[in-house]
mmCIF file with all atom_site columns, C-alpha atoms in Angstrom:
data_model
loop_
_atom_site.group_PDB
_atom_site.id
_atom_site.type_symbol
_atom_site.label_atom_id
_atom_site.label_alt_id
_atom_site.label_comp_id
_atom_site.label_asym_id
_atom_site.label_entity_id
_atom_site.label_seq_id
_atom_site.pdbx_PDB_ins_code
_atom_site.Cartn_x
_atom_site.Cartn_y
_atom_site.Cartn_z
_atom_site.occupancy
_atom_site.B_iso_or_equiv
_atom_site.pdbx_formal_charge
_atom_site.auth_seq_id
_atom_site.auth_comp_id
_atom_site.auth_asym_id
_atom_site.auth_atom_id
_atom_site.pdbx_PDB_model_num
ATOM 1   C CA . MET A 1 1   ? -0.009  0.021   -0.019  1.00 0.00 ? 1   MET A CA 1
ATOM 2   C CA . ASP A 1 2   ? 1.216   3.453   -0.668  1.00 0.00 ? 2   ASP A CA 1
ATOM 3   C CA . ALA A 1 3   ? 1.914   6.072   2.058   1.00 0.00 ? 3   ALA A CA 1
ATOM 4   C CA . ASP A 1 4   ? -1.193  8.126   1.346   1.00 0.00 ? 4   ASP A CA 1
ATOM 5   C CA . LEU A 1 5   ? -3.416  5.122   1.710   1.00 0.00 ? 5   LEU A CA 1
ATOM 6   C CA . VAL A 1 6   ? -1.842  4.108   5.020   1.00 0.00 ? 6   VAL A CA 1
ATOM 7   C CA . LYS A 1 7   ? -2.056  7.699   6.245   1.00 0.00 ? 7   LYS A CA 1
ATOM 8   C CA . SER A 1 8   ? -5.757  8.011   5.360   1.00 0.00 ? 8   SER A CA 1
ATOM 9   C CA . ALA A 1 9   ? -6.444  4.643   7.029   1.00 0.00 ? 9   ALA A CA 1
ATOM 10  C CA . ALA A 1 10  ? -4.687  5.827   10.155  1.00 0.00 ? 10  ALA A CA 1
ATOM 11  C CA . MET A 1 11  ? -6.804  8.965   10.260  1.00 0.00 ? 11  MET A CA 1
ATOM 12  C CA . SER A 1 12  ? -10.025 7.014   9.885   1.00 0.00 ? 12  SER A CA 1
ATOM 13  C CA . PRO A 1 13  ? -12.311 6.658   12.862  1.00 0.00 ? 13  PRO A CA 1
ATOM 14  C CA . ARG A 1 14  ? -12.953 3.114   11.749  1.00 0.00 ? 14  ARG A CA 1
ATOM 15  C CA . LEU A 1 15  ? -9.299  2.116   12.231  1.00 0.00 ? 15  LEU A CA 1
ATOM 16  C CA . PRO A 1 16  ? -10.001 -0.521  14.986  1.00 0.00 ? 16  PRO A CA 1
ATOM 17  C CA . ASN A 1 17  ? -12.379 -2.454  12.710  1.00 0.00 ? 17  ASN A CA 1
ATOM 18  C CA . ALA A 1 18  ? -10.219 -2.043  9.663   1.00 0.00 ? 18  ALA A CA 1
ATOM 19  C CA . ALA A 1 19  ? -7.113  -3.106  11.653  1.00 0.00 ? 19  ALA A CA 1
ATOM 20  C CA . LYS A 1 20  ? -8.919  -6.236  12.879  1.00 0.00 ? 20  LYS A CA 1
ATOM 21  C CA . PHE A 1 21  ? -10.046 -7.100  9.373   1.00 0.00 ? 21  PHE A CA 1
ATOM 22  C CA . MET A 1 22  ? -6.598  -6.498  7.888   1.00 0.00 ? 22  MET A CA 1
ATOM 23  C CA . LEU A 1 23  ? -5.042  -8.714  10.576  1.00 0.00 ? 23  LEU A CA 1
ATOM 24  C CA . CYS A 1 24  ? -7.530  -11.463 9.700   1.00 0.00 ? 24  CYS A CA 1
ATOM 25  C CA . LEU A 1 25  ? -6.926  -10.994 5.978   1.00 0.00 ? 25  LEU A CA 1
ATOM 26  C CA . PHE A 1 26  ? -3.209  -11.017 6.260   1.00 0.00 ? 26  PHE A CA 1
ATOM 27  C CA . ALA A 1 27  ? -3.380  -14.098 8.490   1.00 0.00 ? 27  ALA A CA 1
ATOM 28  C CA . ALA A 1 28  ? -5.526  -15.758 5.835   1.00 0.00 ? 28  ALA A CA 1
ATOM 29  C CA . LEU A 1 29  ? -3.094  -14.777 3.062   1.00 0.00 ? 29  LEU A CA 1
ATOM 30  C CA . ILE A 1 30  ? 0.088   -15.555 4.905   1.00 0.00 ? 30  ILE A CA 1
ATOM 31  C CA . GLY A 1 31  ? -0.557  -17.862 7.864   1.00 0.00 ? 31  GLY A CA 1
ATOM 32  C CA . VAL A 1 32  ? -3.109  -20.205 6.180   1.00 0.00 ? 32  VAL A CA 1
ATOM 33  C CA . GLY A 1 33  ? -1.185  -20.549 2.927   1.00 0.00 ? 33  GLY A CA 1
ATOM 34  C CA . CYS A 1 34  ? -2.634  -19.089 -0.185  1.00 0.00 ? 34  CYS A CA 1
ATOM 35  C CA . GLN A 1 35  ? -1.632  -20.619 -3.502  1.00 0.00 ? 35  GLN A CA 1
ATOM 36  C CA . PRO A 1 36  ? -2.456  -18.247 -6.320  1.00 0.00 ? 36  PRO A CA 1
ATOM 37  C CA . SER A 1 37  ? -2.942  -19.633 -9.797  1.00 0.00 ? 37  SER A CA 1
ATOM 38  C CA . GLN A 1 38  ? -0.825  -18.168 -12.631 1.00 0.00 ? 38  GLN A CA 1
ATOM 39  C CA . VAL A 1 39  ? -2.679  -16.934 -15.686 1.00 0.00 ? 39  VAL A CA 1
ATOM 40  C CA . THR A 1 40  ? -0.907  -15.737 -18.812 1.00 0.00 ? 40  THR A CA 1
ATOM 41  C CA . ASP A 1 41  ? -2.649  -12.946 -20.681 1.00 0.00 ? 41  ASP A CA 1
ATOM 42  C CA . LYS A 1 42  ? -2.672  -12.538 -24.474 1.00 0.00 ? 42  LYS A CA 1
ATOM 43  C CA . THR A 1 43  ? 0.428   -10.396 -24.476 1.00 0.00 ? 43  THR A CA 1
ATOM 44  C CA . GLY A 1 44  ? 2.472   -13.108 -22.763 1.00 0.00 ? 44  GLY A CA 1
ATOM 45  C CA . SER A 1 45  ? 3.050   -11.400 -19.461 1.00 0.00 ? 45  SER A CA 1
ATOM 46  C CA . ASN A 1 46  ? 2.254   -13.208 -16.231 1.00 0.00 ? 46  ASN A CA 1
ATOM 47  C CA . VAL A 1 47  ? -0.759  -12.036 -14.322 1.00 0.00 ? 47  VAL A CA 1
ATOM 48  C CA . THR A 1 48  ? -1.539  -13.507 -10.942 1.00 0.00 ? 48  THR A CA 1
ATOM 49  C CA . GLN A 1 49  ? -5.244  -14.041 -10.452 1.00 0.00 ? 49  GLN A CA 1
ATOM 50  C CA . LEU A 1 50  ? -6.286  -14.219 -6.773  1.00 0.00 ? 50  LEU A CA 1
ATOM 51  C CA . ARG A 1 51  ? -9.668  -15.523 -5.665  1.00 0.00 ? 51  ARG A CA 1
ATOM 52  C CA . PHE A 1 52  ? -11.252 -13.610 -2.818  1.00 0.00 ? 52  PHE A CA 1
ATOM 53  C CA . ALA A 1 53  ? -14.462 -14.709 -1.087  1.00 0.00 ? 53  ALA A CA 1
ATOM 54  C CA . THR A 1 54  ? -16.862 -13.377 1.480   1.00 0.00 ? 54  THR A CA 1
ATOM 55  C CA . ILE A 1 55  ? -19.986 -14.942 2.944   1.00 0.00 ? 55  ILE A CA 1
ATOM 56  C CA . ASP A 1 56  ? -21.774 -11.611 2.461   1.00 0.00 ? 56  ASP A CA 1
ATOM 57  C CA . GLU A 1 57  ? -21.113 -8.669  0.189   1.00 0.00 ? 57  GLU A CA 1
ATOM 58  C CA . LEU A 1 58  ? -17.812 -6.775  0.122   1.00 0.00 ? 58  LEU A CA 1
ATOM 59  C CA . ASN A 1 59  ? -19.342 -3.790  1.891   1.00 0.00 ? 59  ASN A CA 1
ATOM 60  C CA . PRO A 1 60  ? -22.771 -4.941  3.152   1.00 0.00 ? 60  PRO A CA 1
ATOM 61  C CA . ASN A 1 61  ? -23.432 -1.976  5.454   1.00 0.00 ? 61  ASN A CA 1
ATOM 62  C CA . GLY A 1 62  ? -21.612 0.809   3.570   1.00 0.00 ? 62  GLY A CA 1
ATOM 63  C CA . GLN A 1 63  ? -19.057 1.102   6.343   1.00 0.00 ? 63  GLN A CA 1
ATOM 64  C CA . THR A 1 64  ? -16.887 -2.086  5.830   1.00 0.00 ? 64  THR A CA 1
ATOM 65  C CA . ILE A 1 65  ? -14.437 -0.620  3.362   1.00 0.00 ? 65  ILE A CA 1
ATOM 66  C CA . ALA A 1 66  ? -11.369 -2.675  4.160   1.00 0.00 ? 66  ALA A CA 1
ATOM 67  C CA . SER A 1 67  ? -11.819 -5.429  1.566   1.00 0.00 ? 67  SER A CA 1
ATOM 68  C CA . GLU A 1 68  ? -12.602 -3.051  -1.304  1.00 0.00 ? 68  GLU A CA 1
ATOM 69  C CA . THR A 1 69  ? -9.783  -0.756  -0.283  1.00 0.00 ? 69  THR A CA 1
ATOM 70  C CA . PHE A 1 70  ? -7.289  -3.652  -0.042  1.00 0.00 ? 70  PHE A CA 1
ATOM 71  C CA . ILE A 1 71  ? -8.332  -5.189  -3.364  1.00 0.00 ? 71  ILE A CA 1
ATOM 72  C CA . SER A 1 72  ? -8.178  -1.840  -5.205  1.00 0.00 ? 72  SER A CA 1
ATOM 73  C CA . ALA A 1 73  ? -4.821  -0.958  -3.720  1.00 0.00 ? 73  ALA A CA 1
ATOM 74  C CA . LEU A 1 74  ? -3.383  -4.399  -4.531  1.00 0.00 ? 74  LEU A CA 1
ATOM 75  C CA . GLU A 1 75  ? -4.418  -4.208  -8.152  1.00 0.00 ? 75  GLU A CA 1
ATOM 76  C CA . ARG A 1 76  ? -3.182  -0.590  -8.459  1.00 0.00 ? 76  ARG A CA 1
ATOM 77  C CA . VAL A 1 77  ? 0.142   -1.078  -6.693  1.00 0.00 ? 77  VAL A CA 1
ATOM 78  C CA . SER A 1 78  ? 0.848   -4.243  -8.735  1.00 0.00 ? 78  SER A CA 1
ATOM 79  C CA . GLY A 1 79  ? 0.257   -2.338  -11.907 1.00 0.00 ? 79  GLY A CA 1
ATOM 80  C CA . GLY A 1 80  ? -2.317  -4.927  -13.014 1.00 0.00 ? 80  GLY A CA 1
ATOM 81  C CA . ARG A 1 81  ? 0.035   -7.854  -12.475 1.00 0.00 ? 81  ARG A CA 1
ATOM 82  C CA . ILE A 1 82  ? -2.263  -8.997  -9.640  1.00 0.00 ? 82  ILE A CA 1
ATOM 83  C CA . THR A 1 83  ? -5.997  -9.113  -10.230 1.00 0.00 ? 83  THR A CA 1
ATOM 84  C CA . VAL A 1 84  ? -8.688  -10.232 -7.828  1.00 0.00 ? 84  VAL A CA 1
ATOM 85  C CA . THR A 1 85  ? -11.869 -12.142 -8.641  1.00 0.00 ? 85  THR A CA 1
ATOM 86  C CA . VAL A 1 86  ? -14.417 -11.601 -5.864  1.00 0.00 ? 86  VAL A CA 1
ATOM 87  C CA . GLN A 1 87  ? -16.962 -14.302 -4.932  1.00 0.00 ? 87  GLN A CA 1
ATOM 88  C CA . THR A 1 88  ? -19.745 -12.989 -2.727  1.00 0.00 ? 88  THR A CA 1
ATOM 89  C CA . GLN A 1 89  ? -22.322 -15.097 -0.814  1.00 0.00 ? 89  GLN A CA 1
ATOM 90  C CA . TYR A 1 90  ? -19.772 -17.868 -0.315  1.00 0.00 ? 90  TYR A CA 1
ATOM 91  C CA . GLY A 1 91  ? -21.564 -20.817 1.275   1.00 0.00 ? 91  GLY A CA 1
ATOM 92  C CA . ASN A 1 92  ? -24.991 -19.603 0.221   1.00 0.00 ? 92  ASN A CA 1
ATOM 93  C CA . GLY A 1 93  ? -26.014 -18.528 3.703   1.00 0.00 ? 93  GLY A CA 1
ATOM 94  C CA . ALA A 1 94  ? -25.260 -21.902 5.313   1.00 0.00 ? 94  ALA A CA 1
ATOM 95  C CA . VAL A 1 95  ? -24.618 -21.960 9.062   1.00 0.00 ? 95  VAL A CA 1
ATOM 96  C CA . THR A 1 96  ? -21.107 -23.289 8.358   1.00 0.00 ? 96  THR A CA 1
ATOM 97  C CA . ALA A 1 97  ? -20.288 -20.731 5.609   1.00 0.00 ? 97  ALA A CA 1
ATOM 98  C CA . GLU A 1 98  ? -17.633 -18.848 7.581   1.00 0.00 ? 98  GLU A CA 1
ATOM 99  C CA . THR A 1 99  ? -15.925 -22.049 8.738   1.00 0.00 ? 99  THR A CA 1
ATOM 100 C CA . ASP A 1 100 ? -16.187 -23.460 5.250   1.00 0.00 ? 100 ASP A CA 1
ATOM 101 C CA . LEU A 1 101 ? -14.536 -20.281 3.880   1.00 0.00 ? 101 LEU A CA 1
ATOM 102 C CA . VAL A 1 102 ? -11.610 -20.628 6.336   1.00 0.00 ? 102 VAL A CA 1
ATOM 103 C CA . GLU A 1 103 ? -11.166 -24.248 5.358   1.00 0.00 ? 103 GLU A CA 1
ATOM 104 C CA . ALA A 1 104 ? -11.320 -23.407 1.655   1.00 0.00 ? 104 ALA A CA 1
ATOM 105 C CA . ILE A 1 105 ? -8.543  -20.811 2.191   1.00 0.00 ? 105 ILE A CA 1
ATOM 106 C CA . ALA A 1 106 ? -6.474  -23.340 4.075   1.00 0.00 ? 106 ALA A CA 1
ATOM 107 C CA . ALA A 1 107 ? -6.948  -25.899 1.354   1.00 0.00 ? 107 ALA A CA 1
ATOM 108 C CA . GLY A 1 108 ? -5.949  -23.393 -1.370  1.00 0.00 ? 108 GLY A CA 1
ATOM 109 C CA . ASP A 1 109 ? -9.312  -23.430 -3.022  1.00 0.00 ? 109 ASP A CA 1
ATOM 110 C CA . ILE A 1 110 ? -9.719  -19.705 -2.256  1.00 0.00 ? 110 ILE A CA 1
ATOM 111 C CA . ASP A 1 111 ? -6.771  -17.394 -1.950  1.00 0.00 ? 111 ASP A CA 1
ATOM 112 C CA . ALA A 1 112 ? -8.159  -14.898 0.523   1.00 0.00 ? 112 ALA A CA 1
ATOM 113 C CA . GLY A 1 113 ? -11.362 -14.015 2.270   1.00 0.00 ? 113 GLY A CA 1
ATOM 114 C CA . MET A 1 114 ? -13.146 -12.031 4.895   1.00 0.00 ? 114 MET A CA 1
ATOM 115 C CA . PRO A 1 115 ? -14.198 -14.581 7.576   1.00 0.00 ? 115 PRO A CA 1
ATOM 116 C CA . ALA A 1 116 ? -14.816 -13.509 11.167  1.00 0.00 ? 116 ALA A CA 1
ATOM 117 C CA . THR A 1 117 ? -12.117 -14.529 13.661  1.00 0.00 ? 117 THR A CA 1
ATOM 118 C CA . ARG A 1 118 ? -14.573 -16.941 15.318  1.00 0.00 ? 118 ARG A CA 1
ATOM 119 C CA . ALA A 1 119 ? -14.491 -19.070 12.168  1.00 0.00 ? 119 ALA A CA 1
ATOM 120 C CA . PHE A 1 120 ? -10.887 -19.970 12.620  1.00 0.00 ? 120 PHE A CA 1
ATOM 121 C CA . SER A 1 121 ? -11.356 -21.893 15.881  1.00 0.00 ? 121 SER A CA 1
ATOM 122 C CA . ARG A 1 122 ? -14.378 -23.633 14.424  1.00 0.00 ? 122 ARG A CA 1
ATOM 123 C CA . ALA A 1 123 ? -12.122 -24.767 11.600  1.00 0.00 ? 123 ALA A CA 1
ATOM 124 C CA . GLY A 1 124 ? -9.604  -26.082 14.124  1.00 0.00 ? 124 GLY A CA 1
ATOM 125 C CA . MET A 1 125 ? -7.172  -23.152 13.898  1.00 0.00 ? 125 MET A CA 1
ATOM 126 C CA . LEU A 1 126 ? -6.927  -22.007 17.521  1.00 0.00 ? 126 LEU A CA 1
ATOM 127 C CA . GLY A 1 127 ? -4.662  -18.969 17.162  1.00 0.00 ? 127 GLY A CA 1
ATOM 128 C CA . PHE A 1 128 ? -7.500  -16.417 17.300  1.00 0.00 ? 128 PHE A CA 1
ATOM 129 C CA . GLU A 1 129 ? -9.157  -17.829 20.460  1.00 0.00 ? 129 GLU A CA 1
ATOM 130 C CA . PRO A 1 130 ? -7.597  -15.188 22.722  1.00 0.00 ? 130 PRO A CA 1
ATOM 131 C CA . ILE A 1 131 ? -9.174  -12.453 20.556  1.00 0.00 ? 131 ILE A CA 1
ATOM 132 C CA . GLU A 1 132 ? -12.603 -14.159 20.721  1.00 0.00 ? 132 GLU A CA 1
ATOM 133 C CA . ALA A 1 133 ? -12.477 -15.029 24.452  1.00 0.00 ? 133 ALA A CA 1
ATOM 134 C CA . PRO A 1 134 ? -14.094 -11.810 25.705  1.00 0.00 ? 134 PRO A CA 1
ATOM 135 C CA . PHE A 1 135 ? -17.082 -12.434 23.401  1.00 0.00 ? 135 PHE A CA 1
ATOM 136 C CA . THR A 1 136 ? -17.827 -15.911 24.799  1.00 0.00 ? 136 THR A CA 1
ATOM 137 C CA . VAL A 1 137 ? -19.004 -14.487 28.157  1.00 0.00 ? 137 VAL A CA 1
ATOM 138 C CA . THR A 1 138 ? -22.428 -13.132 27.251  1.00 0.00 ? 138 THR A CA 1
ATOM 139 C CA . SER A 1 139 ? -24.129 -12.728 30.549  1.00 0.00 ? 139 SER A CA 1
ATOM 140 C CA . TYR A 1 140 ? -23.506 -11.854 34.202  1.00 0.00 ? 140 TYR A CA 1
ATOM 141 C CA . ASP A 1 141 ? -24.417 -15.496 35.154  1.00 0.00 ? 141 ASP A CA 1
ATOM 142 C CA . ALA A 1 142 ? -21.786 -16.807 32.762  1.00 0.00 ? 142 ALA A CA 1
ATOM 143 C CA . GLN A 1 143 ? -19.263 -14.347 34.141  1.00 0.00 ? 143 GLN A CA 1
ATOM 144 C CA . ARG A 1 144 ? -19.979 -15.496 37.708  1.00 0.00 ? 144 ARG A CA 1
ATOM 145 C CA . ALA A 1 145 ? -19.705 -19.188 36.712  1.00 0.00 ? 145 ALA A CA 1
ATOM 146 C CA . LEU A 1 146 ? -16.398 -18.466 34.998  1.00 0.00 ? 146 LEU A CA 1
ATOM 147 C CA . ALA A 1 147 ? -14.982 -16.471 37.956  1.00 0.00 ? 147 ALA A CA 1
ATOM 148 C CA . THR A 1 148 ? -16.200 -18.928 40.666  1.00 0.00 ? 148 THR A CA 1
ATOM 149 C CA . GLY A 1 149 ? -15.580 -22.153 38.846  1.00 0.00 ? 149 GLY A CA 1
#
């Protein structure tokens, strides 16, 4: 990403959400092991085609700009050598769609995606459990039970 994009992201009031998403996205790209396919265009130059998936839309509420921003910046900074095909509604609304997306990324069927961190532990990847831990205690009764054993 270029310096102006990073600077504008840092000034954004949505930085915490964007930062969480980017952490998740980079973990999916790097930690899970993406395997992009190589496509040769008609001019003979190599173009890397990445497959990005989300269980929803890229920006379902008009405020989740991280995916679109990342994809646009990636294509722009690469000078077109990297292009991204986006698949929305991955899993067709199934209860397991997020977990299935994480597993598809891990298997190399999808190169990147936008799953919630909770989907990683459901897929057997436990590294995000500390991030999700505060959200598992959803009532005062559960808090008391946890604190008192």
